[in-house]
Structure formats: C-alpha cells, structure tokens
Amino acid sequence: MKRKIVVSLMILMFPMLVGCQKETMTLKIDSVTVEYGSSISVKAEDYLKNEKDFLDKVEVAVNAENEKDKKYPPKGEYELLLKHDDNIEKVKVIVKDTIAPKLEIKDKYTIEYNSKLDQKELKATDLSKTTVTLDDSKVNYKKAGTYKATVIAKDDSNNETKKEIEIVVKEEKKETPTKKSNTGSSSSSSQSKKSSSKGSSSANSSQKSNSNSSSSKSNKYSDVGVGDSIEVPVDPDSYIEFNEGSNSAWGGSFEPPKSWYDDLYGN
C-alpha cells in the first residue's frame, strides 16, 4: 500500500520538476555570411533551433550600422547577440561582396578609320566601385576590317566580368581633288583695270591742277606791258607746258613775244 502511494506522488511531482528546468538557446550556426547590399536578419529563428514560444522571448541585436542613405551595412565583420533572460549567445556576421559587375555594352561598335573606341560607351553597374577596361590589342585602327576585343569590368572586391565584342574599322576617306577656280585671275584682271582707271583719273586730275596753276601764274603778270621784262624764279617742282610742248624747270629774265600779250588780253 505504501509503495503505491510513493509511486503516485513521484508521478505527480515529475511534471513540476521538469517545469522548473530553464530552456536554453540552441544555436543552428555560430557564423553567417551576408551578401553586400543585403540587410542583416534580426530574426531569432534564423539562428536558433528552439520552439516558437521560446524564440518569441529572445532579443536580437547587431553592432552594424547601415551605409549613408542605404538599407544595408558596409562590407566587414560584425557580431550579433541573442539574449534570453540571463542567457546570451553570439553569432559572427560577415558582410561580403561576391557578385561580379554587370556590363552594359553592345556586341558591336563601328568607328572611323584611324580612330579609337570611346571608352565612355563601355559601362557597368555594381554596388561597389568598378573599373571598366578594354583589351583592344588585336585591333588595327589603321586598317579597315572587323576585329575582336574584350571588355573587362572589375569591382574593388576583385569580382570580374568579361565580354568579347566586335570593333568594325571603316574604310579610309580619301579626299577628291577640286578644280581650280578662275575667280582669282578674273579678280586680278578686274583689279588691274580698276588700278589703270584710277591712274588715268589721277593723271587727268594732275593735268587740271597744272592748268589751273598756269592760269593763276599768268594772271600774276597781267599788268606787264609790251617790251617789259618778266622775272621768273626757279621752281624745280613746277613744270609748265611751253616751247611747243617741252616741259622744263627754268628761271631768269626774258622778253615775252607780242603774241603772248594778245593771248593774255584777248587781242
């Protein structure tokens, strides 16, 4: 009878003893790698094997701050803490860039003879800083034809993308000789005629000037009578037509013939 009572008490107490034991966190993993550009999960179920009721009471924190104006942290290593009552577990988080850049280029480019492909046309997209280069060592830019070249995009995590393209070099443009225009000689001839015309006009003006000068000088001696002498000073710059067309500079004294007075006074 006593044995039955003791066994019954133990059966009743067993659930109470089990309930007094604290459940502890059980880790699935102790480290995790997160792709750069993704946020770090703060869900307990991603790191622990415990039941849902237990997981709902677990606090999760990570010492990583997002990049400026972004929803993900920089590349690097961080620590994630899991806390339940006084129990704490740690998980190592590695943010890593493993995705290569994406090239945004055409399959074929056509360029002029003896020109080079503008590398501004070769673009790539990536979350990390990326450099795009062109391997055109097999392209002869001074010979028309179609050549193979390689475009390479590489980010600062050493992820790399390569793509082969075609570069078409056009035929050389040869200049055709142009016929010489006769405009030059025609213009020269016209200029010569204008010059000749100007010279003739200038000569006529000079003759008119000399004629006016002669008339002015003859009026100076209008009071000279028959038999009087005329003193004419030497003027090397003055050329007056006399002596039947002989032009000369002269000076001295002479007696004018009567015919001069007749011309002078209209006799």
mmCIF file of N, CA and C in Angstrom, residues 60-104:
data_model
loop_
_atom_site.group_PDB
_atom_site.id
_atom_site.type_symbol
_atom_site.label_atom_id
_atom_site.label_comp_id
_atom_site.label_asym_id
_atom_site.label_seq_id
_atom_site.Cartn_x
_atom_site.Cartn_y
_atom_site.Cartn_z
ATOM 1 N N VAL A 60 17.320 40.123 -30.092
ATOM 2 C CA VAL A 60 18.412 40.042 -31.069
ATOM 3 C C VAL A 60 18.954 41.451 -31.339
ATOM 4 N N ALA A 61 20.289 41.598 -31.331
ATOM 5 C CA ALA A 61 20.930 42.894 -31.608
ATOM 6 C C ALA A 61 22.223 42.650 -32.380
ATOM 7 N N VAL A 62 22.570 43.624 -33.271
ATOM 8 C CA VAL A 62 23.795 43.511 -34.065
ATOM 9 C C VAL A 62 24.507 44.853 -34.069
ATOM 10 N N ASN A 63 25.825 44.852 -33.997
ATOM 11 C CA ASN A 63 26.594 46.102 -33.908
ATOM 12 C C ASN A 63 27.003 46.621 -35.296
ATOM 13 N N ALA A 64 26.079 46.628 -36.231
ATOM 14 C CA ALA A 64 26.363 47.118 -37.592
ATOM 15 C C ALA A 64 25.403 48.238 -37.943
ATOM 16 N N GLU A 65 25.946 49.346 -38.469
ATOM 17 C CA GLU A 65 25.126 50.474 -38.919
ATOM 18 C C GLU A 65 25.101 50.504 -40.444
ATOM 19 N N ASN A 66 23.956 50.854 -40.987
ATOM 20 C CA ASN A 66 23.829 50.910 -42.450
ATOM 21 C C ASN A 66 24.665 52.050 -43.043
ATOM 22 N N GLU A 67 25.047 51.890 -44.301
ATOM 23 C CA GLU A 67 25.748 52.954 -45.002
ATOM 24 C C GLU A 67 24.813 54.144 -45.174
ATOM 25 N N LYS A 68 25.392 55.316 -45.394
ATOM 26 C CA LYS A 68 24.596 56.532 -45.530
ATOM 27 C C LYS A 68 23.632 56.400 -46.703
ATOM 28 N N ASP A 69 22.365 56.695 -46.427
ATOM 29 C CA ASP A 69 21.290 56.655 -47.427
ATOM 30 C C ASP A 69 21.074 55.259 -48.009
ATOM 31 N N LYS A 70 21.529 54.205 -47.293
ATOM 32 C CA LYS A 70 21.345 52.825 -47.755
ATOM 33 C C LYS A 70 20.644 52.008 -46.677
ATOM 34 N N LYS A 71 20.141 50.847 -47.078
ATOM 35 C CA LYS A 71 19.464 49.965 -46.137
ATOM 36 C C LYS A 71 20.293 48.728 -45.844
ATOM 37 N N TYR A 72 21.602 48.834 -46.019
ATOM 38 C CA TYR A 72 22.491 47.712 -45.751
ATOM 39 C C TYR A 72 23.827 48.250 -45.223
ATOM 40 N N PRO A 73 24.533 47.432 -44.439
ATOM 41 C CA PRO A 73 25.798 47.878 -43.839
ATOM 42 C C PRO A 73 26.975 47.738 -44.812
ATOM 43 N N PRO A 74 28.087 48.365 -44.502
ATOM 44 C CA PRO A 74 29.283 48.226 -45.338
ATOM 45 C C PRO A 74 29.852 46.809 -45.238
ATOM 46 N N LYS A 75 30.770 46.518 -46.158
ATOM 47 C CA LYS A 75 31.440 45.211 -46.101
ATOM 48 C C LYS A 75 32.309 45.157 -44.845
ATOM 49 N N GLY A 76 32.323 43.982 -44.217
ATOM 50 C CA GLY A 76 33.113 43.829 -42.992
ATOM 51 C C GLY A 76 32.571 42.713 -42.108
ATOM 52 N N GLU A 77 33.095 42.613 -40.874
ATOM 53 C CA GLU A 77 32.688 41.583 -39.909
ATOM 54 C C GLU A 77 31.989 42.241 -38.717
ATOM 55 N N TYR A 78 30.892 41.603 -38.281
ATOM 56 C CA TYR A 78 30.096 42.152 -37.191
ATOM 57 C C TYR A 78 29.738 41.033 -36.192
ATOM 58 N N GLU A 79 29.168 41.438 -35.044
ATOM 59 C CA GLU A 79 28.763 40.473 -34.013
ATOM 60 C C GLU A 79 27.272 40.633 -33.726
ATOM 61 N N LEU A 80 26.564 39.503 -33.765
ATOM 62 C CA LEU A 80 25.127 39.501 -33.483
ATOM 63 C C LEU A 80 24.903 38.814 -32.131
ATOM 64 N N LEU A 81 24.118 39.462 -31.242
ATOM 65 C CA LEU A 81 23.872 38.928 -29.895
ATOM 66 C C LEU A 81 22.434 38.425 -29.767
ATOM 67 N N LEU A 82 22.293 37.221 -29.150
ATOM 68 C CA LEU A 82 20.981 36.624 -28.870
ATOM 69 C C LEU A 82 20.852 36.510 -27.341
ATOM 70 N N LYS A 83 19.782 37.084 -26.794
ATOM 71 C CA LYS A 83 19.629 37.109 -25.333
ATOM 72 C C LYS A 83 18.255 36.596 -24.922
ATOM 73 N N HIS A 84 18.297 35.655 -23.915
ATOM 74 C CA HIS A 84 17.052 35.135 -23.316
ATOM 75 C C HIS A 84 17.274 35.074 -21.821
ATOM 76 N N ASP A 85 16.578 35.928 -21.083
ATOM 77 C CA ASP A 85 16.825 36.086 -19.642
ATOM 78 C C ASP A 85 18.303 36.421 -19.433
ATOM 79 N N ASP A 86 19.021 35.587 -18.712
ATOM 80 C CA ASP A 86 20.442 35.838 -18.457
ATOM 81 C C ASP A 86 21.343 35.076 -19.429
ATOM 82 N N ASN A 87 20.733 34.364 -20.327
ATOM 83 C CA ASN A 87 21.494 33.548 -21.274
ATOM 84 C C ASN A 87 21.810 34.370 -22.535
ATOM 85 N N ILE A 88 23.066 34.382 -22.971
ATOM 86 C CA ILE A 88 23.495 35.153 -24.148
ATOM 87 C C ILE A 88 24.304 34.251 -25.083
ATOM 88 N N GLU A 89 23.992 34.337 -26.357
ATOM 89 C CA GLU A 89 24.751 33.631 -27.389
ATOM 90 C C GLU A 89 25.222 34.639 -28.448
ATOM 91 N N LYS A 90 26.329 34.357 -29.098
ATOM 92 C CA LYS A 90 26.904 35.256 -30.111
ATOM 93 C C LYS A 90 27.033 34.553 -31.459
ATOM 94 N N VAL A 91 26.767 35.310 -32.513
ATOM 95 C CA VAL A 91 26.924 34.800 -33.877
ATOM 96 C C VAL A 91 27.784 35.794 -34.669
ATOM 97 N N LYS A 92 28.772 35.304 -35.373
ATOM 98 C CA LYS A 92 29.650 36.150 -36.206
ATOM 99 C C LYS A 92 28.977 36.383 -37.563
ATOM 100 N N VAL A 93 28.891 37.661 -37.983
ATOM 101 C CA VAL A 93 28.267 38.014 -39.265
ATOM 102 C C VAL A 93 29.321 38.631 -40.179
ATOM 103 N N ILE A 94 29.453 38.062 -41.377
ATOM 104 C CA ILE A 94 30.411 38.568 -42.359
ATOM 105 C C ILE A 94 29.643 39.126 -43.559
ATOM 106 N N VAL A 95 29.803 40.422 -43.810
ATOM 107 C CA VAL A 95 29.180 41.053 -44.983
ATOM 108 C C VAL A 95 30.231 41.055 -46.089
ATOM 109 N N LYS A 96 29.899 40.363 -47.176
ATOM 110 C CA LYS A 96 30.891 40.140 -48.238
ATOM 111 C C LYS A 96 30.288 40.386 -49.617
ATOM 112 N N ASP A 97 31.094 40.942 -50.526
ATOM 113 C CA ASP A 97 30.654 41.171 -51.908
ATOM 114 C C ASP A 97 31.172 40.029 -52.777
ATOM 115 N N THR A 98 30.264 39.236 -53.293
ATOM 116 C CA THR A 98 30.655 38.094 -54.132
ATOM 117 C C THR A 98 30.052 38.169 -55.533
ATOM 118 N N ILE A 99 29.312 39.243 -55.804
ATOM 119 C CA ILE A 99 28.641 39.367 -57.106
ATOM 120 C C ILE A 99 29.463 40.254 -58.047
ATOM 121 N N ALA A 100 29.717 39.752 -59.250
ATOM 122 C CA ALA A 100 30.521 40.489 -60.237
ATOM 123 C C ALA A 100 29.700 41.610 -60.876
ATOM 124 N N PRO A 101 30.370 42.641 -61.385
ATOM 125 C CA PRO A 101 29.661 43.748 -62.049
ATOM 126 C C PRO A 101 28.893 43.273 -63.277
ATOM 127 N N LYS A 102 27.874 44.030 -63.649
ATOM 128 C CA LYS A 102 27.085 43.723 -64.836
ATOM 129 C C LYS A 102 27.440 44.714 -65.935
ATOM 130 N N LEU A 103 27.925 44.202 -67.060
ATOM 131 C CA LEU A 103 28.308 45.060 -68.188
ATOM 132 C C LEU A 103 27.078 45.531 -68.960
ATOM 133 N N GLU A 104 27.083 46.805 -69.319
ATOM 134 C CA GLU A 104 26.013 47.381 -70.135
ATOM 135 C C GLU A 104 26.641 47.892 -71.430
#
